[in-house]
Short mmCIF file of N, CA, C and O in Angstrom, two decimals:
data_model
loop_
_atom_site.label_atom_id
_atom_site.label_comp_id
_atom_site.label_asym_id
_atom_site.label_seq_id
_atom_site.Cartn_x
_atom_site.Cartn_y
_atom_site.Cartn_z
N UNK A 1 70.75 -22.81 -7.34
CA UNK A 1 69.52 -23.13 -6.64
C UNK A 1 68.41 -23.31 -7.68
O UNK A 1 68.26 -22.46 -8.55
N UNK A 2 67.51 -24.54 -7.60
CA UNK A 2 66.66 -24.88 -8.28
C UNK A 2 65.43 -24.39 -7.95
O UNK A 2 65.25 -24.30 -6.74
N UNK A 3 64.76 -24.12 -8.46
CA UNK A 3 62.95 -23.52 -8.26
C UNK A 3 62.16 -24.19 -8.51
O UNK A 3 61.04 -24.04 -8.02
N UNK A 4 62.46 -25.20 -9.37
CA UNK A 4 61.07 -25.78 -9.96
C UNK A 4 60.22 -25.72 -10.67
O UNK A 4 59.51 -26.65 -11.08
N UNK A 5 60.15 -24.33 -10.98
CA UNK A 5 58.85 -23.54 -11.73
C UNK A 5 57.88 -22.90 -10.45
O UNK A 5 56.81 -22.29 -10.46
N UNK A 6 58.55 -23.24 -9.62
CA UNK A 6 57.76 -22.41 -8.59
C UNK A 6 58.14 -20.83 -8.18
O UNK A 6 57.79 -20.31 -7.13
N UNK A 7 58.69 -20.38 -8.92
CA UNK A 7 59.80 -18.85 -8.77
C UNK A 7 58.36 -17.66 -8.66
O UNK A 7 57.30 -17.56 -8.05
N UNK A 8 59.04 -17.04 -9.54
CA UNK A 8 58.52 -15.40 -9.63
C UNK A 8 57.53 -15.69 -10.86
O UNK A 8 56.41 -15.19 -10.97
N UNK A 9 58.07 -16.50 -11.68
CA UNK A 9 57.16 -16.53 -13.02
C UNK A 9 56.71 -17.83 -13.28
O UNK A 9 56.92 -18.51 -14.29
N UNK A 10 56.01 -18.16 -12.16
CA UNK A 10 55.36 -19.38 -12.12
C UNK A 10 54.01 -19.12 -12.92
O UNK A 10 53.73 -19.77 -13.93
N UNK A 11 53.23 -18.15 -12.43
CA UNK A 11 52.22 -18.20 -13.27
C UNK A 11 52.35 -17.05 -14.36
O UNK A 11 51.46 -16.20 -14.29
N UNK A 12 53.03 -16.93 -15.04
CA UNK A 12 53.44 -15.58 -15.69
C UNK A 12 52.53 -16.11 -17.62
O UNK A 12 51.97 -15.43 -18.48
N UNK A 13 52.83 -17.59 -17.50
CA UNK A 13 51.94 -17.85 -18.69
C UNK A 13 50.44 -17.81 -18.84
O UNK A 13 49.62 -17.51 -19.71
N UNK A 14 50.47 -18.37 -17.26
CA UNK A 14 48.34 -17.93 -17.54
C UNK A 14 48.25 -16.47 -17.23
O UNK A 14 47.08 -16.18 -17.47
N UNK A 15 48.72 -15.69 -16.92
CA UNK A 15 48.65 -14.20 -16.60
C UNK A 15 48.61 -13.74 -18.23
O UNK A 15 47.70 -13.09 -18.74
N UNK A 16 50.02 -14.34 -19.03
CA UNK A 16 49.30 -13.92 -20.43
C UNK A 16 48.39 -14.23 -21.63
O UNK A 16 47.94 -13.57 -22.56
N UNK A 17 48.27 -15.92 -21.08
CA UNK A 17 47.05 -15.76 -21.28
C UNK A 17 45.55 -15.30 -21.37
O UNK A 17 44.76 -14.99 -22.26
N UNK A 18 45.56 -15.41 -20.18
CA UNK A 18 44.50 -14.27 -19.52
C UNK A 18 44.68 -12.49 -20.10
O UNK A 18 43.79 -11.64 -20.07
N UNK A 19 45.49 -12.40 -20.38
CA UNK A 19 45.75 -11.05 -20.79
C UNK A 19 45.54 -11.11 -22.27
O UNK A 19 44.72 -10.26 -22.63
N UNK A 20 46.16 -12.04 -23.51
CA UNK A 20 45.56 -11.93 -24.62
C UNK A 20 44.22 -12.19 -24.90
O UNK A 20 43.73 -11.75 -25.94
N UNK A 21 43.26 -13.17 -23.73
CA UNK A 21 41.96 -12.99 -24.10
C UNK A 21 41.08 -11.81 -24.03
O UNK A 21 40.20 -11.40 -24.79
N UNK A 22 41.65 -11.27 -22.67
CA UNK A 22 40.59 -9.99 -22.27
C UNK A 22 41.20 -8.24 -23.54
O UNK A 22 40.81 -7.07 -23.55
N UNK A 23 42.26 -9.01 -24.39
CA UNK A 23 42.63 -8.11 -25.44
C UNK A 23 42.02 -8.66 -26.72
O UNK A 23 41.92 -7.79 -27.57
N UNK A 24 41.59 -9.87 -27.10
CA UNK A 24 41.35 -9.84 -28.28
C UNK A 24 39.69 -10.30 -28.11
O UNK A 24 39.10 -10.48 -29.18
N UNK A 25 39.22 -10.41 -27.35
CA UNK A 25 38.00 -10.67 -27.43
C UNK A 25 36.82 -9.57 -27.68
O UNK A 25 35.65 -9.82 -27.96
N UNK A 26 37.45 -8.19 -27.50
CA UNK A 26 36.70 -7.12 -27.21
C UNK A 26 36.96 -6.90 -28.93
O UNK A 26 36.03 -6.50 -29.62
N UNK A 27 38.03 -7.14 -29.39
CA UNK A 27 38.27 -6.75 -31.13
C UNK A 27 37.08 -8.09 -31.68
O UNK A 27 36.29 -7.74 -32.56
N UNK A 28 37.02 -8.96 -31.39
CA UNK A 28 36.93 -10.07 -32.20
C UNK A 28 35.48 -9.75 -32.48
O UNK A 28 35.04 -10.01 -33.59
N UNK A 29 34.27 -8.91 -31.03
CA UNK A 29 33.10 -8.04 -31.01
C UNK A 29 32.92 -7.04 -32.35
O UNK A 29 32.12 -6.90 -33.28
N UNK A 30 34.20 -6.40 -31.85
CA UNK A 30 33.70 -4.93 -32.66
C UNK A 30 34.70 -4.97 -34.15
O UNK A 30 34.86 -3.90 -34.71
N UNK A 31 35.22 -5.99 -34.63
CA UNK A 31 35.59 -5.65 -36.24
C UNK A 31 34.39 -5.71 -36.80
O UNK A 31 33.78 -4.70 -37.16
N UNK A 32 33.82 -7.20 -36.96
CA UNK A 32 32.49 -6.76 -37.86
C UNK A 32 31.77 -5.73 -37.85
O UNK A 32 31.36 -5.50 -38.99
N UNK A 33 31.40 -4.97 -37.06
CA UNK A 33 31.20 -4.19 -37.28
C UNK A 33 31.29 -2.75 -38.04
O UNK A 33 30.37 -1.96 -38.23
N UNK A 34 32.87 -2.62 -38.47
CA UNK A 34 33.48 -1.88 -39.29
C UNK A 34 34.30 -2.79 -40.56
O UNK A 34 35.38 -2.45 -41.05
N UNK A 35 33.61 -3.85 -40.90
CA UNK A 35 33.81 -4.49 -42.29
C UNK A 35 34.93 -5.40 -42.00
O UNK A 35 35.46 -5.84 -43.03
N UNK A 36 35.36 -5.74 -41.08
CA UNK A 36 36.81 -6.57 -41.17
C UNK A 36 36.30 -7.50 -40.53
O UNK A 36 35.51 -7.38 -39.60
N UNK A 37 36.79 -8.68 -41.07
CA UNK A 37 36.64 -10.34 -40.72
C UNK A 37 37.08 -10.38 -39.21
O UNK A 37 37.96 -9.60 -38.86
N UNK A 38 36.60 -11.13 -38.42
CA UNK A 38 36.59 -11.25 -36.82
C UNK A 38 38.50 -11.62 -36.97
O UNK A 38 39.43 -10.94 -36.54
N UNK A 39 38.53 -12.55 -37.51
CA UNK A 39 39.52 -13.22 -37.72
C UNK A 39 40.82 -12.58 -37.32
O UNK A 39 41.77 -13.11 -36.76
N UNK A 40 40.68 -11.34 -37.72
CA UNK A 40 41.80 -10.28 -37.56
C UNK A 40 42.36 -9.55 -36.29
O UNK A 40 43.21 -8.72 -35.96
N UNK A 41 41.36 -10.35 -35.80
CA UNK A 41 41.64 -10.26 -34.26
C UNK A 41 42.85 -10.88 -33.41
O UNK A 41 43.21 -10.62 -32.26
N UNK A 42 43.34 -11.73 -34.28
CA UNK A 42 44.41 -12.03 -33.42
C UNK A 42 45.22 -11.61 -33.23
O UNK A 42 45.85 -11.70 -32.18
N UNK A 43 45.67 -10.67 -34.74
CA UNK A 43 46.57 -9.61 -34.37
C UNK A 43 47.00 -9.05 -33.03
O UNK A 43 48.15 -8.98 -32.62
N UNK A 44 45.82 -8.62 -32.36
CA UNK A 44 45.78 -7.82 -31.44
C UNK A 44 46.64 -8.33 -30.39
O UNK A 44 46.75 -7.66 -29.36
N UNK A 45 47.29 -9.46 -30.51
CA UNK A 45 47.89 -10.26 -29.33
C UNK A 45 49.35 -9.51 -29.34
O UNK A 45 50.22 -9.40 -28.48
N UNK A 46 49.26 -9.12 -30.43
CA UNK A 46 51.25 -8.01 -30.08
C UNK A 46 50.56 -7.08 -29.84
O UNK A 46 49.41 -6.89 -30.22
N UNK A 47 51.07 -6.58 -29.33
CA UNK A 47 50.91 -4.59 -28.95
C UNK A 47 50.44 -3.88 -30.29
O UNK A 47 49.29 -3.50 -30.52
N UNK A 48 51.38 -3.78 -31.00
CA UNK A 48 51.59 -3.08 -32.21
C UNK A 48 50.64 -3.60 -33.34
O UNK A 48 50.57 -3.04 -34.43
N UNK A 49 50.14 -4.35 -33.11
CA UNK A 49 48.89 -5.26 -33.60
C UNK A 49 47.52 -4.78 -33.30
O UNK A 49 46.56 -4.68 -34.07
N UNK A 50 47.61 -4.43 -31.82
CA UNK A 50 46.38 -3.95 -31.28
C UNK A 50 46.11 -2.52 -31.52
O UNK A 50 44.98 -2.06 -31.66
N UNK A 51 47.63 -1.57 -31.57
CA UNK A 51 47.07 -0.10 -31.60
C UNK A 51 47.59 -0.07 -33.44
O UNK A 51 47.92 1.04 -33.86
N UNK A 52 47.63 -0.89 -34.11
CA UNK A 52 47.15 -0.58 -35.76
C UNK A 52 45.59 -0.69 -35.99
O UNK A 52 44.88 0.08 -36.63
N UNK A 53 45.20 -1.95 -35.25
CA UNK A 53 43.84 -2.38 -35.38
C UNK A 53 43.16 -1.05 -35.27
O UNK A 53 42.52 -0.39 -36.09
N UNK A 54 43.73 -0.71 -33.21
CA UNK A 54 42.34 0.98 -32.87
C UNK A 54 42.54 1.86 -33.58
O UNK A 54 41.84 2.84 -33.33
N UNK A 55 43.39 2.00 -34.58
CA UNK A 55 43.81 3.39 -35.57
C UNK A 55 42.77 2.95 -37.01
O UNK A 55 42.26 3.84 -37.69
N UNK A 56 42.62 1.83 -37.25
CA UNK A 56 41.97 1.52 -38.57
C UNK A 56 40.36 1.60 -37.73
O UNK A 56 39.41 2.15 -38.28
N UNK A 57 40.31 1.25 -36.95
CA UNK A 57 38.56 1.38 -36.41
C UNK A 57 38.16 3.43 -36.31
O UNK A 57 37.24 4.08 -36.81
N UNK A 58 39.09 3.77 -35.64
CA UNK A 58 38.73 5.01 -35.27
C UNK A 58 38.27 5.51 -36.70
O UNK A 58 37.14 5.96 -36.92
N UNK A 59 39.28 5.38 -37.66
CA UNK A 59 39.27 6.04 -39.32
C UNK A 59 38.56 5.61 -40.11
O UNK A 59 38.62 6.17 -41.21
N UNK A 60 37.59 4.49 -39.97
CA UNK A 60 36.85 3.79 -41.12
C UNK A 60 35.64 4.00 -40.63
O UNK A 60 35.34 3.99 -39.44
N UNK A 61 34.86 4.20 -41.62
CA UNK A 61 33.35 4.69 -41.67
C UNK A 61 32.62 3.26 -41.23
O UNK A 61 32.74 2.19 -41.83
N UNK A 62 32.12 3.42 -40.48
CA UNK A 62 31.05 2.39 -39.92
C UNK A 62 29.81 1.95 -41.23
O UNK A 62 29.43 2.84 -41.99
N UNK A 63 29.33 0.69 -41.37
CA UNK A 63 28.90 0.23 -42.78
C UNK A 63 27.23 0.92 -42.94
O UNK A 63 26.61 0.04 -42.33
N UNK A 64 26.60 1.50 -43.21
CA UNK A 64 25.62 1.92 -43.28
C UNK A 64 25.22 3.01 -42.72
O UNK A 64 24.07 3.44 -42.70
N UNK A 65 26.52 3.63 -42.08
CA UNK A 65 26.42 4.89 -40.95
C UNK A 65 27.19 6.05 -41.47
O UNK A 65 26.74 7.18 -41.28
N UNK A 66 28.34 5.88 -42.13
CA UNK A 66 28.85 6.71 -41.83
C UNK A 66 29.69 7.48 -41.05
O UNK A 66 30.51 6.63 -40.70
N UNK A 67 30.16 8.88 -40.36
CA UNK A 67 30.57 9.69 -39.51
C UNK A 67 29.60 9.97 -38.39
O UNK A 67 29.12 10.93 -38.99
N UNK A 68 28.85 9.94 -37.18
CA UNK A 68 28.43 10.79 -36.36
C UNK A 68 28.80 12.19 -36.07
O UNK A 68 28.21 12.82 -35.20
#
């Protein structure tokens, strides 16, 4: 039986689409801020990409700030 592309995962590509924007757009904000090129944001589109990124933000001193 044929589907068409009309199945279960018809829209399963704009869903991840939609899902890597509302993930890398919030990094692409807040690297500069802690010295890293926006750029590096794309990473964030694997998983394992995204929670290396929040481990290097949490640990790096903010540029003129410091620790709170």
């Amino acid at each position: 039986m044929m589907h068409g592309g009309y199945g279960m995962g018809g829209g399963s590509l704009v869903f991840l689409i939609v899902m890597a924007i509302l993930v890398v757009v919030p990094f692409w904000r807040l690297l500069p801020k802690f010295g890293i090129s926006s750029w590096v944001a794309l990473v964030a589109i694997i998983l394992l990409g995204a929670l290396v990124l929040l481990w290097v933000m949490a640990f790096r001193d903010k540029i003129g700030g410091g620790r709170a």
